[in-house]
N, C-alpha and C. Protein backbone atom coordinates (compact mmCIF):
# COMPACT_ATOMS: atom_id res chain seq x y z
N MET A 1 -40.31 59.98 -100.20
CA MET A 1 -40.89 61.20 -99.69
C MET A 1 -42.16 60.84 -98.92
N TYR A 2 -42.32 61.45 -97.75
CA TYR A 2 -43.46 61.18 -96.91
C TYR A 2 -44.32 62.43 -96.80
N GLY A 3 -45.61 62.25 -96.72
CA GLY A 3 -46.51 63.37 -96.50
C GLY A 3 -47.46 63.03 -95.38
N ILE A 4 -47.78 64.01 -94.57
CA ILE A 4 -48.71 63.81 -93.45
C ILE A 4 -49.75 64.90 -93.51
N ASP A 5 -51.03 64.51 -93.36
CA ASP A 5 -52.11 65.48 -93.34
C ASP A 5 -52.07 66.21 -92.00
N LEU A 6 -51.75 67.48 -92.04
CA LEU A 6 -51.61 68.25 -90.80
C LEU A 6 -52.91 68.90 -90.36
N HIS A 7 -53.93 68.82 -91.19
CA HIS A 7 -55.21 69.42 -90.82
C HIS A 7 -55.89 68.55 -89.78
N ASN A 8 -56.55 69.18 -88.85
CA ASN A 8 -57.18 68.43 -87.76
C ASN A 8 -58.58 68.01 -88.19
N ASN A 9 -58.66 67.14 -89.19
CA ASN A 9 -59.95 66.63 -89.59
C ASN A 9 -60.05 65.17 -89.17
N LYS A 10 -61.19 64.55 -89.43
CA LYS A 10 -61.38 63.18 -88.96
C LYS A 10 -60.61 62.16 -89.79
N ASP A 11 -60.16 62.51 -90.98
CA ASP A 11 -59.42 61.58 -91.83
C ASP A 11 -57.93 61.83 -91.68
N ARG A 12 -57.34 61.29 -90.63
CA ARG A 12 -55.90 61.46 -90.42
C ARG A 12 -55.18 60.38 -91.20
N TYR A 13 -54.19 60.77 -91.99
CA TYR A 13 -53.51 59.81 -92.84
C TYR A 13 -52.11 60.30 -93.17
N PHE A 14 -51.33 59.42 -93.78
CA PHE A 14 -50.04 59.82 -94.33
C PHE A 14 -49.88 59.15 -95.69
N THR A 15 -49.03 59.74 -96.51
CA THR A 15 -48.76 59.19 -97.83
C THR A 15 -47.28 58.86 -97.93
N ILE A 16 -46.96 57.94 -98.83
CA ILE A 16 -45.57 57.55 -99.06
C ILE A 16 -45.28 57.70 -100.54
N GLY A 17 -44.19 58.38 -100.84
CA GLY A 17 -43.76 58.53 -102.23
C GLY A 17 -44.58 59.57 -102.97
N GLU A 18 -44.56 59.44 -104.28
CA GLU A 18 -45.22 60.44 -105.13
C GLU A 18 -46.72 60.22 -105.23
N ASN A 19 -47.21 59.03 -104.91
CA ASN A 19 -48.64 58.74 -105.03
C ASN A 19 -49.38 59.35 -103.85
N LYS A 20 -49.96 60.52 -104.06
CA LYS A 20 -50.65 61.22 -102.98
C LYS A 20 -52.10 60.76 -102.82
N HIS A 21 -52.54 59.87 -103.72
CA HIS A 21 -53.91 59.37 -103.63
C HIS A 21 -54.01 58.12 -102.75
N GLN A 22 -52.92 57.41 -102.56
CA GLN A 22 -52.93 56.25 -101.67
C GLN A 22 -52.62 56.72 -100.26
N LYS A 23 -53.62 56.65 -99.40
CA LYS A 23 -53.50 57.18 -98.05
C LYS A 23 -53.41 56.02 -97.05
N PHE A 24 -52.53 56.18 -96.08
CA PHE A 24 -52.37 55.19 -95.02
C PHE A 24 -52.82 55.81 -93.71
N GLU A 25 -53.61 55.05 -92.95
CA GLU A 25 -54.16 55.58 -91.70
C GLU A 25 -53.27 55.20 -90.52
N PHE A 26 -53.32 56.02 -89.48
CA PHE A 26 -52.57 55.76 -88.26
C PHE A 26 -53.35 54.85 -87.30
N LEU A 27 -54.59 55.16 -87.05
CA LEU A 27 -55.36 54.53 -85.99
C LEU A 27 -55.54 53.02 -86.13
N PRO A 28 -55.93 52.48 -87.27
CA PRO A 28 -56.12 51.02 -87.33
C PRO A 28 -54.86 50.25 -86.98
N PHE A 29 -53.72 50.72 -87.41
CA PHE A 29 -52.47 50.03 -87.10
C PHE A 29 -52.21 50.07 -85.59
N LYS A 30 -52.44 51.23 -84.98
CA LYS A 30 -52.22 51.36 -83.54
C LYS A 30 -53.19 50.45 -82.78
N ARG A 31 -54.44 50.44 -83.17
CA ARG A 31 -55.43 49.60 -82.50
C ARG A 31 -55.06 48.13 -82.64
N GLN A 32 -54.60 47.74 -83.83
CA GLN A 32 -54.21 46.35 -84.06
C GLN A 32 -53.07 45.95 -83.13
N ILE A 33 -52.10 46.82 -82.94
CA ILE A 33 -50.98 46.52 -82.05
C ILE A 33 -51.45 46.47 -80.60
N MET A 34 -52.29 47.41 -80.20
CA MET A 34 -52.74 47.46 -78.81
C MET A 34 -53.59 46.25 -78.45
N GLU A 35 -54.29 45.67 -79.42
CA GLU A 35 -55.15 44.52 -79.15
C GLU A 35 -54.42 43.20 -79.35
N SER A 36 -53.16 43.24 -79.72
CA SER A 36 -52.43 42.01 -79.98
C SER A 36 -52.05 41.31 -78.67
N GLU A 37 -51.79 40.02 -78.76
CA GLU A 37 -51.46 39.23 -77.58
C GLU A 37 -50.18 39.68 -76.88
N PRO A 38 -49.06 39.94 -77.62
CA PRO A 38 -47.84 40.39 -76.91
C PRO A 38 -48.05 41.70 -76.17
N SER A 39 -48.81 42.60 -76.77
CA SER A 39 -49.05 43.88 -76.11
C SER A 39 -49.85 43.68 -74.83
N ALA A 40 -50.84 42.82 -74.88
CA ALA A 40 -51.64 42.54 -73.68
C ALA A 40 -50.79 41.88 -72.60
N LEU A 41 -49.91 40.98 -73.01
CA LEU A 41 -49.03 40.31 -72.06
C LEU A 41 -48.11 41.31 -71.37
N LEU A 42 -47.53 42.22 -72.16
CA LEU A 42 -46.66 43.25 -71.59
C LEU A 42 -47.44 44.15 -70.64
N TYR A 43 -48.66 44.51 -71.03
CA TYR A 43 -49.46 45.39 -70.19
C TYR A 43 -49.83 44.69 -68.88
N ASP A 44 -50.15 43.40 -68.96
CA ASP A 44 -50.51 42.66 -67.75
C ASP A 44 -49.35 42.58 -66.75
N HIS A 45 -48.12 42.64 -67.25
CA HIS A 45 -46.95 42.54 -66.38
C HIS A 45 -46.14 43.84 -66.37
N LYS A 46 -46.83 44.95 -66.49
CA LYS A 46 -46.15 46.24 -66.57
C LYS A 46 -45.34 46.57 -65.32
N GLU A 47 -45.70 46.00 -64.18
CA GLU A 47 -44.96 46.29 -62.95
C GLU A 47 -43.55 45.72 -62.99
N ALA A 48 -43.25 44.82 -63.91
CA ALA A 48 -41.91 44.24 -64.00
C ALA A 48 -40.93 45.18 -64.69
N PHE A 49 -41.42 46.18 -65.38
CA PHE A 49 -40.55 47.04 -66.17
C PHE A 49 -40.21 48.33 -65.44
N ALA A 50 -39.16 48.94 -65.88
CA ALA A 50 -38.71 50.20 -65.28
C ALA A 50 -39.73 51.30 -65.52
N SER A 51 -39.82 52.19 -64.57
CA SER A 51 -40.68 53.37 -64.70
C SER A 51 -39.97 54.53 -64.01
N ASP A 52 -40.61 55.68 -63.99
CA ASP A 52 -39.97 56.81 -63.32
C ASP A 52 -39.88 56.59 -61.81
N LYS A 53 -40.79 55.79 -61.24
CA LYS A 53 -40.74 55.51 -59.80
C LYS A 53 -39.83 54.32 -59.47
N GLU A 54 -39.72 53.37 -60.37
CA GLU A 54 -38.87 52.18 -60.21
C GLU A 54 -37.93 52.09 -61.40
N PRO A 55 -36.82 52.83 -61.40
CA PRO A 55 -35.97 52.89 -62.59
C PRO A 55 -35.28 51.59 -62.96
N LEU A 56 -35.29 50.59 -62.09
CA LEU A 56 -34.65 49.31 -62.41
C LEU A 56 -35.64 48.17 -62.55
N GLY A 57 -36.93 48.44 -62.46
CA GLY A 57 -37.92 47.38 -62.54
C GLY A 57 -38.08 46.70 -61.19
N LYS A 58 -38.98 45.71 -61.14
CA LYS A 58 -39.29 45.07 -59.86
C LYS A 58 -39.11 43.56 -59.87
N ILE A 59 -38.36 43.02 -60.79
CA ILE A 59 -38.16 41.58 -60.81
C ILE A 59 -37.25 41.21 -59.64
N ILE A 60 -37.75 40.36 -58.75
CA ILE A 60 -37.00 39.94 -57.57
C ILE A 60 -36.89 38.42 -57.61
N GLY A 61 -35.71 37.91 -57.29
CA GLY A 61 -35.53 36.48 -57.23
C GLY A 61 -35.03 35.85 -58.52
N HIS A 62 -34.80 36.62 -59.52
CA HIS A 62 -34.28 36.11 -60.79
C HIS A 62 -32.96 36.80 -61.07
N GLU A 63 -31.95 36.41 -60.33
CA GLU A 63 -30.64 37.02 -60.46
C GLU A 63 -29.86 36.35 -61.59
N ALA A 64 -29.12 37.12 -62.33
CA ALA A 64 -28.26 36.59 -63.39
C ALA A 64 -26.85 36.47 -62.84
N GLU A 65 -26.24 35.33 -63.04
CA GLU A 65 -24.87 35.12 -62.58
C GLU A 65 -23.93 35.38 -63.75
N ILE A 66 -23.00 36.28 -63.55
CA ILE A 66 -22.00 36.60 -64.56
C ILE A 66 -20.67 36.09 -64.04
N ILE A 67 -20.08 35.17 -64.76
CA ILE A 67 -18.81 34.58 -64.34
C ILE A 67 -17.69 35.21 -65.15
N HIS A 68 -16.76 35.84 -64.46
CA HIS A 68 -15.61 36.47 -65.11
C HIS A 68 -14.39 35.58 -64.96
N ASN A 69 -13.53 35.63 -65.92
CA ASN A 69 -12.25 34.94 -65.81
C ASN A 69 -11.28 35.90 -65.13
N ILE A 70 -11.11 35.72 -63.82
CA ILE A 70 -10.25 36.63 -63.07
C ILE A 70 -9.13 35.88 -62.36
N GLU A 71 -8.76 34.75 -62.93
CA GLU A 71 -7.68 33.97 -62.34
C GLU A 71 -6.33 34.64 -62.62
N ARG A 72 -5.41 34.47 -61.69
CA ARG A 72 -4.06 35.00 -61.90
C ARG A 72 -3.33 34.16 -62.93
N PRO A 73 -2.45 34.70 -63.70
CA PRO A 73 -2.12 36.12 -63.77
C PRO A 73 -3.24 36.88 -64.49
N TYR A 74 -3.53 38.05 -63.97
CA TYR A 74 -4.59 38.85 -64.55
C TYR A 74 -4.21 39.32 -65.94
N PRO A 75 -5.18 39.35 -66.85
CA PRO A 75 -4.89 40.02 -68.12
C PRO A 75 -4.51 41.47 -67.84
N PRO A 76 -3.58 42.03 -68.56
CA PRO A 76 -3.09 43.37 -68.24
C PRO A 76 -4.17 44.44 -68.21
N LEU A 77 -5.24 44.25 -68.98
CA LEU A 77 -6.25 45.30 -69.04
C LEU A 77 -7.27 45.22 -67.91
N LEU A 78 -7.23 44.18 -67.07
CA LEU A 78 -8.19 44.09 -65.97
C LEU A 78 -7.79 44.93 -64.76
N LYS A 79 -6.55 45.30 -64.66
CA LYS A 79 -6.08 46.18 -63.58
C LYS A 79 -5.58 47.45 -64.23
N ARG A 80 -6.42 48.46 -64.26
CA ARG A 80 -6.04 49.68 -64.96
C ARG A 80 -6.09 50.86 -64.02
N THR A 81 -5.30 51.85 -64.32
CA THR A 81 -5.28 53.07 -63.51
C THR A 81 -6.35 54.03 -64.02
N ALA A 82 -6.62 55.03 -63.22
CA ALA A 82 -7.65 56.00 -63.57
C ALA A 82 -7.20 56.91 -64.70
N TYR A 83 -8.19 57.40 -65.44
CA TYR A 83 -7.93 58.40 -66.47
C TYR A 83 -7.80 59.77 -65.80
N PRO A 84 -7.10 60.72 -66.43
CA PRO A 84 -7.07 62.08 -65.88
C PRO A 84 -8.49 62.67 -65.88
N GLU A 85 -8.74 63.58 -64.97
CA GLU A 85 -10.07 64.16 -64.87
C GLU A 85 -10.00 65.65 -64.61
N ILE A 86 -11.12 66.32 -64.84
CA ILE A 86 -11.23 67.74 -64.54
C ILE A 86 -12.20 67.88 -63.36
N PRO A 87 -12.14 69.00 -62.61
CA PRO A 87 -12.99 69.13 -61.41
C PRO A 87 -14.49 68.97 -61.69
N GLU A 88 -14.98 69.49 -62.82
CA GLU A 88 -16.41 69.37 -63.14
C GLU A 88 -16.80 67.90 -63.32
N SER A 89 -15.91 67.15 -63.94
CA SER A 89 -16.18 65.72 -64.14
C SER A 89 -16.16 64.97 -62.82
N ARG A 90 -15.29 65.36 -61.91
CA ARG A 90 -15.22 64.70 -60.61
C ARG A 90 -16.52 64.90 -59.84
N GLU A 91 -17.04 66.12 -59.86
CA GLU A 91 -18.31 66.40 -59.17
C GLU A 91 -19.45 65.60 -59.80
N ALA A 92 -19.49 65.56 -61.12
CA ALA A 92 -20.53 64.81 -61.82
C ALA A 92 -20.40 63.32 -61.53
N LEU A 93 -19.17 62.83 -61.46
CA LEU A 93 -18.93 61.42 -61.17
C LEU A 93 -19.43 61.06 -59.78
N GLU A 94 -19.20 61.92 -58.80
CA GLU A 94 -19.68 61.67 -57.45
C GLU A 94 -21.20 61.61 -57.40
N ILE A 95 -21.85 62.49 -58.17
CA ILE A 95 -23.32 62.48 -58.23
C ILE A 95 -23.81 61.18 -58.86
N ASN A 96 -23.17 60.76 -59.96
CA ASN A 96 -23.57 59.51 -60.62
C ASN A 96 -23.36 58.30 -59.71
N ILE A 97 -22.25 58.27 -59.00
CA ILE A 97 -21.97 57.15 -58.10
C ILE A 97 -22.99 57.11 -56.97
N LYS A 98 -23.32 58.26 -56.40
CA LYS A 98 -24.31 58.33 -55.32
C LYS A 98 -25.67 57.82 -55.81
N GLU A 99 -26.05 58.20 -57.02
CA GLU A 99 -27.32 57.76 -57.58
C GLU A 99 -27.34 56.23 -57.75
N LEU A 100 -26.25 55.66 -58.26
CA LEU A 100 -26.18 54.20 -58.44
C LEU A 100 -26.16 53.47 -57.10
N GLN A 101 -25.54 54.07 -56.08
CA GLN A 101 -25.55 53.47 -54.75
C GLN A 101 -26.96 53.50 -54.17
N ASP A 102 -27.66 54.61 -54.34
CA ASP A 102 -29.03 54.73 -53.83
C ASP A 102 -29.97 53.72 -54.50
N LEU A 103 -29.71 53.42 -55.78
CA LEU A 103 -30.53 52.45 -56.51
C LEU A 103 -30.14 51.01 -56.19
N GLY A 104 -29.03 50.82 -55.50
CA GLY A 104 -28.58 49.47 -55.16
C GLY A 104 -27.84 48.77 -56.29
N VAL A 105 -27.40 49.51 -57.29
CA VAL A 105 -26.68 48.92 -58.42
C VAL A 105 -25.23 48.65 -58.04
N ILE A 106 -24.62 49.57 -57.32
CA ILE A 106 -23.24 49.40 -56.88
C ILE A 106 -23.18 49.62 -55.37
N ARG A 107 -22.09 49.16 -54.78
CA ARG A 107 -21.89 49.39 -53.35
C ARG A 107 -20.44 49.77 -53.13
N LYS A 108 -20.20 50.39 -52.00
CA LYS A 108 -18.84 50.78 -51.65
C LYS A 108 -18.08 49.54 -51.18
N VAL A 109 -16.85 49.41 -51.64
CA VAL A 109 -16.01 48.27 -51.28
C VAL A 109 -15.30 48.59 -49.97
N GLY A 110 -15.31 47.62 -49.06
CA GLY A 110 -14.64 47.80 -47.78
C GLY A 110 -13.13 47.78 -47.92
N ASN A 111 -12.43 48.33 -46.92
CA ASN A 111 -10.97 48.39 -46.96
C ASN A 111 -10.32 47.01 -46.99
N ASN A 112 -10.98 46.02 -46.40
CA ASN A 112 -10.38 44.68 -46.34
C ASN A 112 -10.84 43.77 -47.48
N GLU A 113 -11.64 44.27 -48.42
CA GLU A 113 -12.10 43.47 -49.55
C GLU A 113 -11.11 43.54 -50.70
N GLU A 114 -10.87 42.38 -51.32
CA GLU A 114 -9.99 42.35 -52.49
C GLU A 114 -10.83 42.63 -53.74
N VAL A 115 -10.35 43.53 -54.55
CA VAL A 115 -11.02 43.86 -55.80
C VAL A 115 -10.22 43.23 -56.92
N LYS A 116 -10.83 42.28 -57.62
CA LYS A 116 -10.10 41.55 -58.65
C LYS A 116 -10.11 42.26 -59.99
N ILE A 117 -11.10 43.07 -60.22
CA ILE A 117 -11.18 43.80 -61.49
C ILE A 117 -11.38 45.27 -61.19
N THR A 118 -10.58 46.10 -61.77
CA THR A 118 -10.81 47.55 -61.71
C THR A 118 -10.85 48.06 -63.14
N THR A 119 -11.66 49.03 -63.35
CA THR A 119 -11.76 49.61 -64.69
C THR A 119 -11.95 51.11 -64.56
N PRO A 120 -11.31 51.87 -65.39
CA PRO A 120 -11.49 53.32 -65.31
C PRO A 120 -12.86 53.73 -65.86
N VAL A 121 -13.35 54.82 -65.33
CA VAL A 121 -14.59 55.41 -65.86
C VAL A 121 -14.31 56.84 -66.26
N ILE A 122 -15.08 57.30 -67.21
CA ILE A 122 -15.01 58.70 -67.62
C ILE A 122 -16.41 59.28 -67.53
N VAL A 123 -16.49 60.57 -67.55
CA VAL A 123 -17.77 61.25 -67.57
C VAL A 123 -17.99 61.79 -68.97
N ALA A 124 -19.06 61.33 -69.59
CA ALA A 124 -19.42 61.81 -70.92
C ALA A 124 -20.47 62.90 -70.74
N TRP A 125 -20.31 63.98 -71.46
CA TRP A 125 -21.23 65.12 -71.36
C TRP A 125 -22.03 65.23 -72.65
N HIS A 126 -23.34 65.48 -72.51
CA HIS A 126 -24.20 65.70 -73.67
C HIS A 126 -25.30 66.67 -73.25
N ASN A 127 -25.38 67.79 -73.94
CA ASN A 127 -26.38 68.83 -73.64
C ASN A 127 -26.36 69.24 -72.17
N GLY A 128 -25.18 69.34 -71.61
CA GLY A 128 -25.04 69.79 -70.23
C GLY A 128 -25.31 68.73 -69.18
N LYS A 129 -25.65 67.51 -69.59
CA LYS A 129 -25.91 66.43 -68.64
C LYS A 129 -24.74 65.46 -68.67
N SER A 130 -24.46 64.89 -67.51
CA SER A 130 -23.32 63.97 -67.40
C SER A 130 -23.81 62.53 -67.35
N ARG A 131 -22.93 61.64 -67.80
CA ARG A 131 -23.20 60.21 -67.78
C ARG A 131 -21.89 59.50 -67.51
N MET A 132 -21.89 58.55 -66.59
CA MET A 132 -20.69 57.81 -66.27
C MET A 132 -20.55 56.64 -67.25
N VAL A 133 -19.36 56.51 -67.84
CA VAL A 133 -19.11 55.47 -68.83
C VAL A 133 -17.90 54.66 -68.38
N GLY A 134 -18.08 53.36 -68.24
CA GLY A 134 -16.98 52.47 -67.86
C GLY A 134 -16.32 51.86 -69.08
N ASP A 135 -15.02 51.66 -68.99
CA ASP A 135 -14.26 51.06 -70.07
C ASP A 135 -14.12 49.56 -69.77
N PHE A 136 -15.05 48.76 -70.27
CA PHE A 136 -15.09 47.33 -69.99
C PHE A 136 -14.62 46.50 -71.18
N ARG A 137 -13.81 47.07 -72.04
CA ARG A 137 -13.34 46.32 -73.21
C ARG A 137 -12.56 45.08 -72.81
N ALA A 138 -11.84 45.12 -71.70
CA ALA A 138 -11.02 43.97 -71.29
C ALA A 138 -11.89 42.77 -70.92
N LEU A 139 -13.11 43.00 -70.45
CA LEU A 139 -13.98 41.89 -70.08
C LEU A 139 -14.48 41.13 -71.30
N ASN A 140 -14.45 41.76 -72.45
CA ASN A 140 -14.95 41.13 -73.67
C ASN A 140 -13.86 40.37 -74.41
N THR A 141 -12.65 40.31 -73.87
CA THR A 141 -11.57 39.62 -74.58
C THR A 141 -11.45 38.18 -74.13
């Protein structure tokens, strides 16, 4: 059982369990973390992390190479057909794809380009918001 002092006095604390006389403070722990070396290091390099203005971060020149096994014959799950969809999901999917293209995460494939891996995507809905979800289980086999 946890207890928190909700009164706005100078002694802000919380208790744990039945012992209401042993009080734990919030501020010293927070100050200790903020003054720690890892926290300072992260703060010094905050421009490398995602923010509302740079949703993918700003690390340039450190590309990760992902090597897929896409040699013929293809595993049956690497070439899959699309899942059925409803019109609302199609509209949401187009919005999600446009957003990822604008961020430079994905690009449109040209007519003459060979696509070695295709995977179906679905639109997951939560609280009225859509999210594109890819079925990449075949890549993990």
